[in-house]
Coordinates of C-alpha atoms in Angstrom, one line a residue:
Chain A
X217 CA 124.9 324.6 1.2
X218 CA 127.0 327.7 0.9
X219 CA 129.5 326.1 -1.5
X220 CA 128.2 328.0 -4.5
X221 CA 129.3 331.3 -3.0
X222 CA 132.9 330.2 -2.8
X223 CA 135.4 330.8 -5.6
X224 CA 137.2 327.8 -7.3
X225 CA 140.2 327.6 -5.0
X226 CA 138.2 327.8 -1.9
X227 CA 135.7 325.3 -3.1
X228 CA 138.5 322.9 -3.9
X229 CA 140.2 323.6 -0.5
X230 CA 137.0 322.7 1.2
X231 CA 137.0 319.3 -0.5
X232 CA 140.6 318.7 0.3
X233 CA 139.8 319.4 4.0
X234 CA 137.0 316.8 3.9
X235 CA 139.4 314.3 2.3
X236 CA 141.6 314.8 5.3
X237 CA 138.8 313.2 7.3
X238 CA 138.5 310.1 5.1
X239 CA 140.7 307.3 6.7
X240 CA 142.5 304.8 4.6
X241 CA 140.4 301.6 5.1
X242 CA 143.5 299.4 5.9
X243 CA 145.7 302.0 7.7
X244 CA 143.1 304.1 9.4
X245 CA 145.8 306.3 11.0
X246 CA 146.4 307.7 7.6
X247 CA 143.9 309.8 5.6
X248 CA 143.5 309.2 1.9
X249 CA 144.8 312.7 1.4
X250 CA 148.0 311.8 3.3
X251 CA 148.2 308.6 1.1
X252 CA 148.4 310.8 -2.1
X253 CA 145.8 308.8 -4.0
X254 CA 143.6 311.8 -4.8
X255 CA 145.3 313.4 -7.8
X256 CA 142.9 316.1 -8.7
X257 CA 139.8 317.9 -7.3
X258 CA 137.4 320.0 -9.3
X259 CA 134.3 321.7 -8.0
X260 CA 131.9 323.4 -10.3
X261 CA 129.9 326.4 -9.3
X262 CA 126.8 324.3 -8.8
X263 CA 128.7 322.2 -6.3
X264 CA 129.3 319.2 -8.6
X265 CA 132.5 317.5 -7.6
X266 CA 134.9 315.6 -9.9
X267 CA 137.8 313.7 -8.4
X268 CA 140.7 311.8 -9.9
X269 CA 141.8 308.9 -7.8
X270 CA 144.6 306.5 -8.5
X271 CA 144.8 303.0 -7.0
X272 CA 147.8 302.1 -4.9
X273 CA 148.3 298.5 -6.1
X274 CA 146.4 296.9 -9.0
X275 CA 144.8 294.4 -6.8
X276 CA 144.3 296.5 -3.7
X277 CA 140.9 295.5 -2.3
X278 CA 140.8 298.9 -0.5
X279 CA 140.3 300.8 -3.8
X280 CA 136.5 300.2 -3.9
X281 CA 136.2 301.0 -0.2
X282 CA 138.2 304.2 -0.6
X283 CA 135.8 305.5 -3.4
X284 CA 132.8 304.6 -1.2
X285 CA 134.3 306.4 1.8
X286 CA 134.9 309.5 -0.3
X287 CA 131.3 309.5 -1.5
X288 CA 130.0 309.0 1.9
X289 CA 132.1 311.8 3.5
X290 CA 131.2 314.3 0.7
X291 CA 127.5 313.3 0.8
X292 CA 127.4 314.0 4.5
X293 CA 128.8 317.5 3.8
X294 CA 126.1 318.1 1.3
X295 CA 127.8 317.2 -2.0
X296 CA 125.3 314.9 -3.7
X297 CA 126.8 315.2 -7.2
X298 CA 130.2 313.4 -7.0
X299 CA 132.0 311.8 -9.9
X300 CA 135.2 309.8 -9.3
X301 CA 137.5 309.0 -12.2
X302 CA 140.1 306.3 -11.8
X303 CA 143.4 307.3 -13.3
X304 CA 146.3 304.9 -13.8
X305 CA 149.0 307.2 -15.1
X306 CA 151.3 308.3 -13.6
X307 CA 151.3 305.2 -11.4
X308 CA 151.0 305.8 -7.7
X309 CA 154.2 306.0 -5.8
X310 CA 155.0 306.0 -2.1
X311 CA 156.8 309.3 -2.8
X312 CA 153.3 310.9 -2.8
X313 CA 152.7 310.0 0.9
X314 CA 152.9 313.3 2.7
X315 CA 155.5 314.0 5.4
X316 CA 152.6 314.3 7.8
X317 CA 151.4 310.9 6.5
X318 CA 154.9 309.4 7.2
X319 CA 154.8 310.7 10.7
X320 CA 151.3 309.2 11.3
X321 CA 152.5 305.9 9.9
X322 CA 155.4 305.8 12.3
X323 CA 153.2 306.8 15.3
X324 CA 150.8 304.0 14.3
X325 CA 153.7 301.4 14.4
X326 CA 154.4 301.1 10.7
X327 CA 157.8 302.1 9.4
X328 CA 157.3 304.6 6.5
X329 CA 159.0 304.1 3.1
X330 CA 162.8 304.7 3.3
X331 CA 164.1 307.0 0.5
X332 CA 162.5 307.7 -2.9
X333 CA 161.0 305.0 -5.1
X334 CA 163.2 306.1 -8.0
X335 CA 166.4 305.6 -6.0
X336 CA 168.4 302.4 -6.4
X337 CA 168.8 300.7 -3.1
X338 CA 165.5 302.1 -1.7
X339 CA 164.4 298.5 -1.8
X340 CA 162.5 299.0 -5.0
X341 CA 162.4 295.4 -5.7
X342 CA 165.6 295.0 -7.7
X343 CA 166.5 291.3 -7.3
X344 CA 170.0 291.8 -6.1
X345 CA 169.5 295.2 -4.6
X346 CA 170.3 295.7 -1.0
X347 CA 167.5 296.0 1.5
X348 CA 167.0 299.5 2.9
X349 CA 167.9 300.2 6.5
X350 CA 164.5 300.4 8.1
X351 CA 164.5 302.0 11.6
X352 CA 162.2 300.4 14.2
X353 CA 159.0 302.6 14.5
X354 CA 158.8 301.6 18.2
X355 CA 162.2 302.2 19.6
X356 CA 164.1 303.9 16.7
X357 CA 166.8 301.2 16.6
X358 CA 168.6 300.6 13.3
X359 CA 169.1 297.0 14.2
X360 CA 166.2 295.5 12.3
X361 CA 165.8 292.6 9.9
X362 CA 163.3 291.6 7.2
X363 CA 161.2 288.6 8.0
X364 CA 159.1 288.5 4.8
X365 CA 158.8 290.6 1.6
X366 CA 155.0 290.8 2.0
X367 CA 153.0 291.7 5.1
X368 CA 149.3 291.9 5.9
X369 CA 148.8 293.8 2.6
X370 CA 150.9 293.8 -0.6
X371 CA 152.1 297.3 0.2
X372 CA 154.0 296.2 3.3
X373 CA 156.8 293.9 4.3
X374 CA 157.3 292.3 7.7
X375 CA 160.3 293.2 9.8
X376 CA 161.4 292.7 13.4
X377 CA 163.5 294.8 15.7
X378 CA 166.6 293.1 17.1
X379 CA 166.7 295.5 20.1
X380 CA 163.2 295.9 21.4
X381 CA 162.3 292.5 19.7
X382 CA 158.9 293.9 18.5
X383 CA 157.7 292.8 15.1
X384 CA 156.6 295.6 12.8
X385 CA 155.5 296.3 9.2
X386 CA 157.4 298.4 6.7
X387 CA 155.5 300.4 4.0
X388 CA 157.6 299.4 1.0
X389 CA 158.9 301.9 -1.5
X390 CA 157.1 301.5 -4.8
Chain B
X176 CA 143.3 307.9 -24.4
X177 CA 145.2 307.2 -27.6
X178 CA 144.9 303.8 -29.0
X179 CA 147.2 302.9 -31.8
X180 CA 145.0 303.1 -34.9
X181 CA 147.0 300.9 -37.3
X182 CA 145.8 297.7 -35.7
X183 CA 142.3 296.3 -35.7
X184 CA 140.2 296.1 -32.5
X185 CA 140.0 292.3 -32.7
X186 CA 143.8 291.9 -32.7
X187 CA 144.3 294.3 -29.9
X188 CA 141.6 292.6 -27.8
X189 CA 143.1 289.2 -28.4
X190 CA 146.6 290.5 -27.4
X191 CA 145.2 292.0 -24.2
X192 CA 143.4 288.7 -23.4
X193 CA 146.7 286.8 -23.8
X194 CA 148.2 289.1 -21.2
X195 CA 145.2 289.2 -18.9
X196 CA 144.7 285.4 -19.0
X197 CA 148.2 284.6 -17.9
X198 CA 147.8 287.0 -15.0
X199 CA 144.5 285.7 -13.9
X200 CA 145.4 282.0 -14.2
X201 CA 148.7 282.5 -12.4
X202 CA 146.9 284.6 -9.7
X203 CA 144.3 281.8 -9.4
X204 CA 146.9 279.2 -8.9
X205 CA 148.6 281.2 -6.2
X206 CA 145.2 281.8 -4.5
X207 CA 144.9 278.0 -4.1
X208 CA 147.7 278.3 -1.5
X209 CA 145.6 280.6 0.7
X210 CA 145.3 278.8 4.0
X211 CA 147.8 276.1 2.9
X212 CA 151.1 277.9 2.8
X213 CA 154.1 276.2 4.4
X214 CA 154.5 279.1 6.9
X215 CA 152.2 282.0 7.7
X216 CA 154.4 284.6 6.0
X217 CA 154.4 282.7 2.7
X218 CA 150.7 282.1 2.9
X219 CA 150.2 285.8 3.1
X220 CA 152.9 286.6 0.5
X221 CA 151.4 284.3 -2.1
X222 CA 147.9 285.6 -1.4
X223 CA 149.2 289.2 -1.9
X224 CA 151.0 288.3 -5.1
X225 CA 147.8 286.6 -6.3
X226 CA 145.9 289.9 -5.6
X227 CA 148.4 291.9 -7.6
X228 CA 148.0 289.5 -10.5
X229 CA 144.3 289.3 -10.4
X230 CA 144.2 293.1 -10.2
X231 CA 146.4 293.4 -13.3
X232 CA 144.1 291.0 -15.1
X233 CA 141.1 293.1 -14.2
X234 CA 142.7 296.2 -15.7
X235 CA 143.6 294.3 -18.8
X236 CA 140.2 292.7 -19.2
X237 CA 138.4 296.0 -18.6
X238 CA 140.5 297.6 -21.3
X239 CA 140.0 294.7 -23.6
X240 CA 136.3 295.1 -23.2
X241 CA 136.6 298.8 -24.1
X242 CA 138.7 298.0 -27.2
X243 CA 136.4 295.2 -28.3
X244 CA 133.4 297.5 -28.1
X245 CA 130.8 294.7 -27.7
X246 CA 129.9 295.4 -24.1
X247 CA 131.9 292.6 -22.5
X248 CA 133.4 293.5 -19.1
X249 CA 136.0 291.8 -16.8
X250 CA 133.6 289.3 -15.4
X251 CA 132.4 288.2 -18.9
X252 CA 136.0 287.4 -19.8
X253 CA 136.8 285.7 -16.5
X254 CA 133.6 283.7 -16.0
X255 CA 132.0 283.1 -19.4
X256 CA 134.7 281.7 -21.7
X257 CA 135.5 278.0 -22.1
X258 CA 139.0 276.4 -22.2
X259 CA 139.8 277.0 -25.9
X260 CA 139.0 280.7 -25.6
X261 CA 141.7 281.1 -22.9
X262 CA 145.1 282.4 -24.2
X263 CA 147.3 282.1 -21.1
X264 CA 150.8 280.6 -21.2
X265 CA 150.8 276.9 -20.4
X266 CA 153.4 277.5 -17.6
X267 CA 150.8 279.6 -15.7
X268 CA 148.3 276.8 -15.5
X269 CA 150.6 274.1 -14.2
X270 CA 149.7 272.7 -10.8
X271 CA 151.1 274.1 -7.6
X272 CA 153.0 270.9 -6.7
X273 CA 155.2 271.5 -3.7
X274 CA 156.4 275.0 -2.6
X275 CA 159.5 274.6 -4.8
X276 CA 157.4 273.9 -7.9
X277 CA 155.2 277.0 -7.2
X278 CA 158.3 279.2 -6.7
X279 CA 160.0 278.0 -9.9
X280 CA 156.8 278.6 -11.9
X281 CA 156.5 282.0 -10.3
X282 CA 160.2 282.9 -10.8
X283 CA 160.2 282.0 -14.5
X284 CA 157.1 284.1 -15.1
X285 CA 158.2 287.0 -12.8
X286 CA 161.5 287.4 -14.7
X287 CA 159.4 287.4 -18.0
X288 CA 156.9 289.9 -16.6
X289 CA 159.6 292.3 -15.5
X290 CA 161.0 292.4 -19.1
X291 CA 157.6 292.4 -20.7
X292 CA 156.1 295.2 -18.6
X293 CA 159.3 297.3 -18.9
X294 CA 158.8 297.2 -22.6
X295 CA 155.0 297.6 -22.6
X296 CA 155.3 300.7 -20.4
X297 CA 156.7 302.4 -23.5
X298 CA 153.8 301.2 -25.7
X299 CA 152.3 303.6 -28.2
X300 CA 148.9 302.6 -26.7
X301 CA 148.8 304.9 -23.7
X302 CA 146.2 302.9 -21.7
X303 CA 148.3 299.7 -22.0
X304 CA 151.4 301.7 -21.2
X305 CA 149.7 303.0 -18.0
X306 CA 148.7 299.4 -17.0
X307 CA 152.2 298.2 -17.7
X308 CA 153.9 301.0 -15.7
X309 CA 151.8 300.2 -12.7
X310 CA 152.2 296.4 -13.0
X311 CA 156.0 296.8 -13.4
X312 CA 156.3 298.2 -9.9
X313 CA 154.4 295.1 -8.6
X314 CA 156.2 292.4 -10.6
X315 CA 159.6 293.6 -9.6
X316 CA 158.7 292.8 -6.0
X317 CA 157.3 289.5 -7.1
X318 CA 160.6 288.6 -8.7
X319 CA 162.5 289.7 -5.7
X320 CA 160.3 287.4 -3.6
X321 CA 160.5 284.3 -5.8
X322 CA 164.2 284.9 -6.8
X323 CA 165.2 284.9 -3.1
X324 CA 163.3 281.6 -2.6
X325 CA 165.0 280.0 -5.6
X326 CA 168.4 281.0 -4.1
X327 CA 167.4 280.0 -0.5
X328 CA 166.1 276.6 -1.6
X329 CA 168.8 275.9 -4.2
X330 CA 171.6 276.8 -1.9
X331 CA 169.8 275.3 1.1
X332 CA 169.6 271.7 2.2
X333 CA 170.1 268.6 0.0
X334 CA 166.3 268.1 0.1
X335 CA 165.4 271.7 -0.9
X336 CA 168.1 271.6 -3.6
X337 CA 166.8 268.4 -5.0
X338 CA 163.2 269.6 -5.0
X339 CA 163.9 272.9 -6.6
X340 CA 166.1 271.4 -9.3
X341 CA 163.4 268.8 -10.0
X342 CA 160.8 271.6 -10.3
X343 CA 163.1 273.5 -12.7
X344 CA 163.6 270.3 -14.9
X345 CA 159.8 269.7 -14.9
X346 CA 158.9 273.2 -15.9
X347 CA 161.6 274.0 -18.4
X348 CA 159.5 272.5 -21.3
X349 CA 157.2 275.5 -21.0
X350 CA 159.8 278.2 -21.2
X351 CA 160.2 278.5 -24.9
X352 CA 156.5 279.4 -25.2
X353 CA 157.1 282.6 -23.3
X354 CA 159.1 284.0 -26.2
X355 CA 157.2 282.4 -29.1
X356 CA 155.7 284.8 -31.6
X357 CA 153.0 284.5 -34.3
X358 CA 151.2 286.8 -36.8
X359 CA 149.3 288.6 -34.0
X360 CA 152.6 289.4 -32.3
X361 CA 154.0 290.7 -35.6
X362 CA 151.1 293.0 -36.0
X363 CA 151.5 294.2 -32.4
X364 CA 155.2 294.9 -32.9
X365 CA 154.5 296.7 -36.2
X366 CA 152.0 299.0 -34.5
X367 CA 154.4 299.8 -31.7
X368 CA 152.1 298.4 -29.1
X369 CA 154.3 295.6 -27.8
X370 CA 157.8 294.2 -28.0
X371 CA 159.1 291.4 -30.1
X372 CA 158.9 288.7 -27.4
X373 CA 162.0 287.1 -28.7
X374 CA 163.9 290.3 -28.0
X375 CA 163.1 289.8 -24.3
X376 CA 165.0 286.5 -24.0
X377 CA 168.6 287.7 -23.6
X378 CA 167.6 289.8 -20.5
X379 CA 165.5 286.9 -19.2
X380 CA 168.3 284.4 -19.7
X381 CA 170.8 286.7 -18.0
X382 CA 168.6 287.2 -14.9
X383 CA 167.6 283.5 -14.6
X384 CA 171.2 282.3 -15.1
X385 CA 172.5 284.7 -12.5
X386 CA 170.0 283.4 -9.9
X387 CA 170.5 279.8 -10.8
X388 CA 174.3 280.3 -10.4
X389 CA 173.8 281.9 -7.0
X390 CA 171.4 279.0 -6.1
X391 CA 173.9 276.4 -7.3
X392 CA 171.2 275.0 -9.6
X393 CA 171.8 273.6 -13.1
X394 CA 170.0 275.2 -16.1
X395 CA 167.9 272.4 -17.7
X396 CA 167.8 271.6 -21.4
X397 CA 164.8 270.3 -23.2
X398 CA 164.3 268.7 -26.6
X399 CA 160.5 268.8 -26.3
X400 CA 159.3 272.3 -25.7
X401 CA 155.5 272.6 -25.3
X402 CA 153.4 275.5 -26.5
X403 CA 149.8 276.2 -27.6
X404 CA 148.4 278.1 -24.7
X405 CA 148.4 281.5 -26.5
X406 CA 146.2 280.0 -29.2
X407 CA 143.9 278.1 -27.0
X408 CA 145.4 274.6 -26.9
X409 CA 145.8 273.9 -23.2
X410 CA 147.0 271.2 -20.9
X411 CA 144.4 269.2 -19.1
X412 CA 144.7 271.4 -16.0
X413 CA 143.0 274.5 -17.3
X414 CA 139.5 272.8 -17.4
X415 CA 139.8 272.0 -13.8
X416 CA 140.9 275.5 -12.9
X417 CA 137.9 276.9 -14.8
X418 CA 135.4 274.5 -13.2
X419 CA 136.5 276.0 -9.8
X420 CA 136.9 279.6 -11.0
X421 CA 133.7 279.8 -12.9
X422 CA 131.4 277.5 -10.8
X423 CA 129.2 280.2 -9.4
X424 CA 128.5 281.9 -12.7
X425 CA 127.9 278.5 -14.4
X426 CA 125.6 277.3 -11.7
X427 CA 123.8 280.6 -11.2
X428 CA 124.2 282.5 -14.4
X429 CA 124.3 286.3 -13.9
X430 CA 124.4 286.1 -10.2
X431 CA 125.8 289.1 -8.3
X432 CA 126.6 289.9 -4.7

């Protein structure tokens, strides 16, 4: 490996590039870098990698799979000394999904989070708060309605489009 | 990680187990609906909420094991304790009944969890504060889900109204326990780790009353509140839950897969 010859920034950038190639196990269109779960990357001169990864939801079954995929990808690139720290604070928010990630979600047929998690009315789960206006990822129509607060995973809700009649999932603001 | 030092490890471990046990038992109850939900969407929703709760329990148990310092991990707490060692709220272990009963049980606890985790996210114990801040995001969605069902069923048909009112009446005897405090709670409050549970009641009352009004339901009264879960005195149901939850570890001790 040539990693030892690189300076800190370039060594870290090389890891970030590899993380771009690690798909989210449940939404493979998205990389875990797009998802914003990797909070810190450190690479020592000897090539030892230390990552800080935060879970999306407390009970997300993908968390273990994500860590395994990271190790697998880095190992295949020659990094055989990888430590992954799980960090809980600050808690993951959909605000950390990159713009590129949001575009990929939409292309994949999942409506990306509308607004910021901190905003009232962004559907942040306030009991009497209004639902956000979620445009259909298929036809772009604003005429959509919520079918269920939870979708195939805890992070998504189920919607349907009243114009193209397609069902779709919405990645909830959290 | 900063752990408040003016409380002993045993007390903090016990407090974390109280929180974790309620999450795990409620999560287990919801998981019993998996494959049996009244409609597919609700089957999925209840399973997802169960996952959140079980995930929260894992975080709390793992931290409890660290605080305790005797080498116990999340699995030891979940699979190797008998009924009287469990400190969950009695409300959490009540049977699923019909969908109305499950949603009432859920709604009463969701409203409590939102207030509890809001407060715990400001705990002087940074690890507990981190777990609470994460959990708070999840339980606000749980409350939105169960609250909407209470309104939909209460303000629905005569049959759904009758069932949800009956479920409320049946579960109300377990409500006071949510806000009950003892010497352990006093020590937790004194150390700045957690809130005085009694102080959470006004906000809980206000949210529950608002939803019941919208749902055209009547707030029940009870002369015979039940409690004891947080000190290990449970209803008959917990033993049956544990016989299911712990079967594999009891039959094949130490098994892994």
